[in-house]
Amino acid sequence: DGGITQSPKYLFRKEGQNVTLSCEQNLNHDAMYWYRQDPGQGLRLIYYSQIVNDFQKGDIAEGYSVSREKKESFPLTVTSAQKNPTAFYLCASRPSSGALNEQFFGPGTRLTVL
Amino acid sequence: DAKTTQPTSMDCAEGRAANLPCNHSTISGNEYVYWYRQIHSQGPQYIIHGLKNNETNEMASLIITEDRKSSTLILPHATLRDTAVYYCIVRGTRHAGNMLTFGGGTRLMVKP
């Protein structure tokens, strides 16, 4: 089955701890994205990567870090510097060729910081 | 990217057509209209996109006005499973990174 997986679905952490959210895709897509969603709100872009070993900050990158060492993986680390990390985190990917290609989203990880 | 305006919420009776409007009065010539939907606690799902002609696929129809300042997403026979938040997004082909800018969307409630 081709698709995007995010694990775990629910994640709990203590305040002050760093936590890494997993995002894997087997769609052979070049571009990958991380979004954050707060209750009742739309999605906000955290980071994106158009190719391996390259990534760019989105609108709300402060307190987050990413890596893109492999095409299929784009993990997001929520650091202790992120002031309000509790949110629903969504990963997406798309083929880079073709500017009109749709984004495919993973099922999301709901992070709760206690 | 052009800003979009959508109603916060709408109701629709099961089996009837759901017509979801979107205003994008500042859209420019090379910007496309995209629609995604998000069922509760899931990732958004692509529905349809268009430039100026009306588009139809197995999920929905997209009607874009001649001046392109507004559009309507039509779900011809809404089911309970169509209850979701629907996002209208305008994006140009030259946008760096080709990311999507999501607003608040329209919360569609399909009722029996």
CSV table of C-alpha atoms in Angstrom, one decimal:
chain,number,residue,atom,x,y,z
A,1,ASP,CA,0.0,0.0,0.0
A,2,GLY,CA,1.4,3.4,-1.0
A,3,GLY,CA,0.9,6.3,1.3
A,4,ILE,CA,2.2,8.5,4.2
A,5,THR,CA,2.4,7.2,7.7
A,6,GLN,CA,2.8,9.1,10.9
A,7,SER,CA,3.4,7.5,14.2
A,8,PRO,CA,2.3,7.4,16.9
A,9,LYS,CA,-1.3,8.7,16.5
A,10,TYR,CA,-1.2,10.1,20.1
A,11,LEU,CA,1.9,11.3,21.9
A,12,PHE,CA,2.3,12.6,25.4
A,13,ARG,CA,5.4,14.3,26.8
A,14,LYS,CA,6.4,16.3,29.8
A,15,GLU,CA,7.1,19.9,29.5
A,16,GLY,CA,10.7,20.7,28.7
A,17,GLN,CA,11.4,17.5,26.8
A,18,ASN,CA,12.2,17.3,23.1
A,19,VAL,CA,10.1,15.0,21.1
A,20,THR,CA,10.4,13.7,17.5
A,21,LEU,CA,7.4,13.0,15.3
A,22,SER,CA,7.9,10.5,12.5
A,23,CYS,CA,6.7,10.9,8.9
A,24,GLU,CA,7.4,8.3,6.2
A,25,GLN,CA,6.2,8.1,2.6
A,26,ASN,CA,6.6,5.3,0.0
A,27,LEU,CA,5.2,7.4,-2.8
A,28,ASN,CA,8.6,8.4,-4.2
A,29,HIS,CA,7.6,12.0,-3.7
A,30,ASP,CA,10.4,14.6,-3.6
A,31,ALA,CA,8.6,17.3,-1.5
A,32,MET,CA,7.5,16.9,2.1
A,33,TYR,CA,5.8,19.3,4.5
A,34,TRP,CA,5.0,19.7,8.2
A,35,TYR,CA,1.9,21.6,9.3
A,36,ARG,CA,0.5,22.3,12.7
A,37,GLN,CA,-3.2,22.6,13.5
A,38,ASP,CA,-4.8,24.0,16.6
A,39,PRO,CA,-8.4,23.4,17.6
A,40,GLY,CA,-10.9,25.0,15.2
A,41,GLN,CA,-8.1,26.5,13.1
A,42,GLY,CA,-6.7,25.9,9.7
A,43,LEU,CA,-3.2,24.4,9.0
A,44,ARG,CA,0.0,26.4,9.5
A,45,LEU,CA,3.2,25.5,7.7
A,46,ILE,CA,6.2,24.7,10.0
A,47,TYR,CA,8.9,23.4,7.6
A,48,TYR,CA,9.1,22.0,4.1
A,49,SER,CA,11.6,20.2,2.0
A,50,GLN,CA,11.7,20.0,-1.8
A,51,ILE,CA,14.6,17.6,-2.0
A,52,VAL,CA,16.9,15.4,0.1
A,53,ASN,CA,19.3,17.3,2.4
A,54,ASP,CA,17.4,20.6,1.9
A,55,PHE,CA,14.6,22.2,3.8
A,56,GLN,CA,13.1,25.6,4.3
A,57,LYS,CA,11.3,27.3,7.2
A,58,GLY,CA,7.6,27.8,7.0
A,59,ASP,CA,5.5,30.4,8.8
A,60,ILE,CA,5.9,29.1,12.3
A,61,ALA,CA,9.3,27.3,12.4
A,62,GLU,CA,10.5,28.7,15.8
A,63,GLY,CA,10.9,25.9,18.3
A,64,TYR,CA,10.9,23.2,15.7
A,65,SER,CA,13.7,21.4,13.7
A,66,VAL,CA,13.7,18.9,10.9
A,67,SER,CA,16.0,16.7,8.9
A,68,ARG,CA,15.8,15.2,5.4
A,69,GLU,CA,18.5,12.6,5.2
A,70,LYS,CA,16.4,10.2,3.1
A,71,LYS,CA,13.8,10.8,0.4
A,72,GLU,CA,11.1,8.8,2.2
A,73,SER,CA,11.6,10.3,5.7
A,74,PHE,CA,11.0,13.8,7.1
A,75,PRO,CA,11.0,13.7,11.0
A,76,LEU,CA,10.0,16.8,13.0
A,77,THR,CA,11.5,17.5,16.4
A,78,VAL,CA,9.5,19.7,18.7
A,79,THR,CA,12.0,21.3,21.1
A,80,SER,CA,11.6,22.7,24.5
A,81,ALA,CA,11.9,26.1,23.0
A,82,GLN,CA,8.4,25.8,21.4
A,83,LYS,CA,6.2,27.7,23.8
A,84,ASN,CA,2.9,25.9,23.1
A,85,PRO,CA,3.6,22.6,21.5
A,86,THR,CA,0.3,20.9,22.2
A,87,ALA,CA,-1.4,20.5,18.8
A,88,PHE,CA,-2.3,18.2,15.9
A,89,TYR,CA,0.7,17.8,13.6
A,90,LEU,CA,0.2,16.8,9.9
A,91,CYS,CA,2.8,15.7,7.4
A,92,ALA,CA,2.3,15.9,3.7
A,93,SER,CA,4.1,15.0,0.5
A,94,ARG,CA,3.8,15.7,-3.2
A,95,PRO,CA,5.7,15.0,-6.4
A,96,SER,CA,7.9,17.9,-7.1
A,97,SER,CA,7.4,17.7,-10.8
A,98,GLY,CA,4.2,19.5,-11.9
A,99,ALA,CA,3.4,22.6,-10.0
A,100,LEU,CA,-0.3,21.7,-9.8
A,101,ASN,CA,0.2,18.3,-8.1
A,102,GLU,CA,-1.9,17.8,-5.1
A,103,GLN,CA,-0.5,17.2,-1.6
A,104,PHE,CA,-1.1,13.9,0.1
A,105,PHE,CA,-1.5,14.1,3.9
A,106,GLY,CA,-0.7,11.6,6.6
A,107,PRO,CA,-3.2,10.7,9.4
A,108,GLY,CA,-1.6,13.1,11.8
A,109,THR,CA,-0.1,12.9,15.3
A,110,ARG,CA,-1.8,14.6,18.2
A,111,LEU,CA,0.8,15.8,20.7
A,112,THR,CA,-0.1,16.7,24.2
A,113,VAL,CA,2.5,18.2,26.5
A,114,LEU,CA,1.7,17.9,30.1
B,1,ASP,CA,-1.3,33.8,-2.8
B,2,ALA,CA,-4.8,35.4,-2.9
B,3,LYS,CA,-6.9,35.3,0.3
B,4,THR,CA,-10.1,33.3,0.4
B,5,THR,CA,-13.3,33.9,2.3
B,6,GLN,CA,-15.7,31.0,3.2
B,7,PRO,CA,-18.7,30.8,5.5
B,8,THR,CA,-17.8,29.3,8.9
B,9,SER,CA,-20.4,26.6,8.8
B,10,MET,CA,-23.2,25.1,6.7
B,11,ASP,CA,-25.9,22.4,7.0
B,12,CYS,CA,-27.1,20.1,4.3
B,13,ALA,CA,-29.7,17.4,4.3
B,14,GLU,CA,-28.5,13.9,3.4
B,15,GLY,CA,-29.1,13.1,-0.3
B,16,ARG,CA,-29.3,16.8,-1.3
B,17,ALA,CA,-26.7,18.8,-3.1
B,18,ALA,CA,-24.2,20.7,-0.9
B,19,ASN,CA,-23.1,24.0,-2.4
B,20,LEU,CA,-20.0,25.5,-0.7
B,21,PRO,CA,-19.1,29.0,-1.8
B,22,CYS,CA,-15.7,30.7,-1.7
B,23,ASN,CA,-14.7,34.2,-2.5
B,24,HIS,CA,-11.3,35.0,-3.9
B,25,SER,CA,-11.7,38.5,-5.3
B,26,THR,CA,-7.9,39.2,-5.4
B,27,ILE,CA,-7.1,36.1,-7.4
B,28,SER,CA,-4.6,36.7,-10.2
B,29,GLY,CA,-4.4,35.2,-13.6
B,30,ASN,CA,-2.0,32.3,-12.9
B,31,GLU,CA,-3.6,31.2,-9.6
B,32,TYR,CA,-5.6,28.0,-9.4
B,33,VAL,CA,-8.5,27.3,-7.0
B,34,TYR,CA,-8.1,24.1,-4.9
B,35,TRP,CA,-10.5,22.4,-2.6
B,36,TYR,CA,-9.5,20.0,0.2
B,37,ARG,CA,-11.6,18.6,3.0
B,38,GLN,CA,-10.7,17.4,6.5
B,39,ILE,CA,-12.8,14.8,8.3
B,40,HIS,CA,-12.4,15.1,12.1
B,41,SER,CA,-9.0,14.2,13.4
B,42,GLN,CA,-7.7,13.1,10.0
B,43,GLY,CA,-5.4,14.6,7.4
B,44,PRO,CA,-6.9,16.8,4.7
B,45,GLN,CA,-7.9,15.1,1.5
B,46,TYR,CA,-7.7,16.6,-2.0
B,47,ILE,CA,-11.0,17.1,-3.8
B,48,ILE,CA,-10.6,19.1,-6.9
B,49,HIS,CA,-8.9,22.1,-8.5
B,50,GLY,CA,-9.4,24.4,-11.5
B,51,LEU,CA,-8.3,27.5,-13.2
B,52,LYS,CA,-11.2,29.0,-15.1
B,53,ASN,CA,-13.3,26.2,-16.6
B,54,ASN,CA,-15.7,24.2,-14.6
B,55,GLU,CA,-14.3,20.9,-13.4
B,56,THR,CA,-15.9,17.6,-12.4
B,57,ASN,CA,-14.5,14.4,-10.9
B,58,GLU,CA,-15.9,11.5,-9.0
B,59,MET,CA,-16.1,13.4,-5.8
B,60,ALA,CA,-17.4,16.8,-6.7
B,61,SER,CA,-17.9,19.6,-9.2
B,62,LEU,CA,-16.2,23.0,-9.2
B,63,ILE,CA,-17.9,26.0,-10.7
B,64,ILE,CA,-15.7,29.1,-11.1
B,65,THR,CA,-17.4,32.4,-12.1
B,66,GLU,CA,-16.4,34.1,-15.3
B,67,ASP,CA,-14.5,36.8,-13.5
B,68,ARG,CA,-12.9,34.2,-11.3
B,69,LYS,CA,-13.6,36.1,-8.1
B,70,SER,CA,-15.6,33.3,-6.6
B,71,SER,CA,-16.2,29.6,-6.9
B,72,THR,CA,-18.6,27.0,-5.6
B,73,LEU,CA,-17.8,23.4,-4.7
B,74,ILE,CA,-20.8,21.1,-5.3
B,75,LEU,CA,-21.3,17.7,-3.7
B,76,PRO,CA,-24.2,16.4,-5.8
B,77,HIS,CA,-25.7,13.9,-3.3
B,78,ALA,CA,-24.3,14.6,0.2
B,79,THR,CA,-23.9,11.7,2.6
B,80,LEU,CA,-23.3,11.6,6.3
B,81,ARG,CA,-19.6,10.8,5.5
B,82,ASP,CA,-19.3,14.1,3.7
B,83,THR,CA,-19.5,15.9,7.1
B,84,ALA,CA,-16.1,17.6,7.3
B,85,VAL,CA,-14.3,21.0,7.1
B,86,TYR,CA,-13.9,22.1,3.5
B,87,TYR,CA,-11.0,24.4,2.6
B,88,CYS,CA,-10.8,26.6,-0.5
B,89,ILE,CA,-7.2,27.5,-1.3
B,90,VAL,CA,-5.9,29.7,-4.1
B,91,ARG,CA,-2.3,29.0,-5.2
B,92,GLY,CA,-0.1,30.1,-8.1
B,93,THR,CA,2.1,27.7,-10.1
B,94,ARG,CA,5.2,29.7,-9.2
B,95,HIS,CA,4.8,29.6,-5.5
B,96,ALA,CA,8.1,28.7,-3.8
B,97,GLY,CA,7.8,25.2,-2.4
B,98,ASN,CA,4.3,24.9,-3.7
B,99,MET,CA,2.9,24.8,-0.1
B,100,LEU,CA,-0.8,25.3,0.6
B,101,THR,CA,-2.1,28.1,2.8
B,102,PHE,CA,-5.2,26.9,4.7
B,103,GLY,CA,-7.7,29.3,6.2
B,104,GLY,CA,-10.5,28.4,8.6
B,105,GLY,CA,-12.6,26.6,6.0
B,106,THR,CA,-16.4,25.8,6.1
B,107,ARG,CA,-17.6,23.2,8.5
B,108,LEU,CA,-20.3,21.2,6.6
B,109,MET,CA,-22.7,19.2,8.7
B,110,VAL,CA,-24.8,16.7,6.7
B,111,LYS,CA,-27.9,15.8,8.6
B,112,PRO,CA,-30.2,12.7,8.2
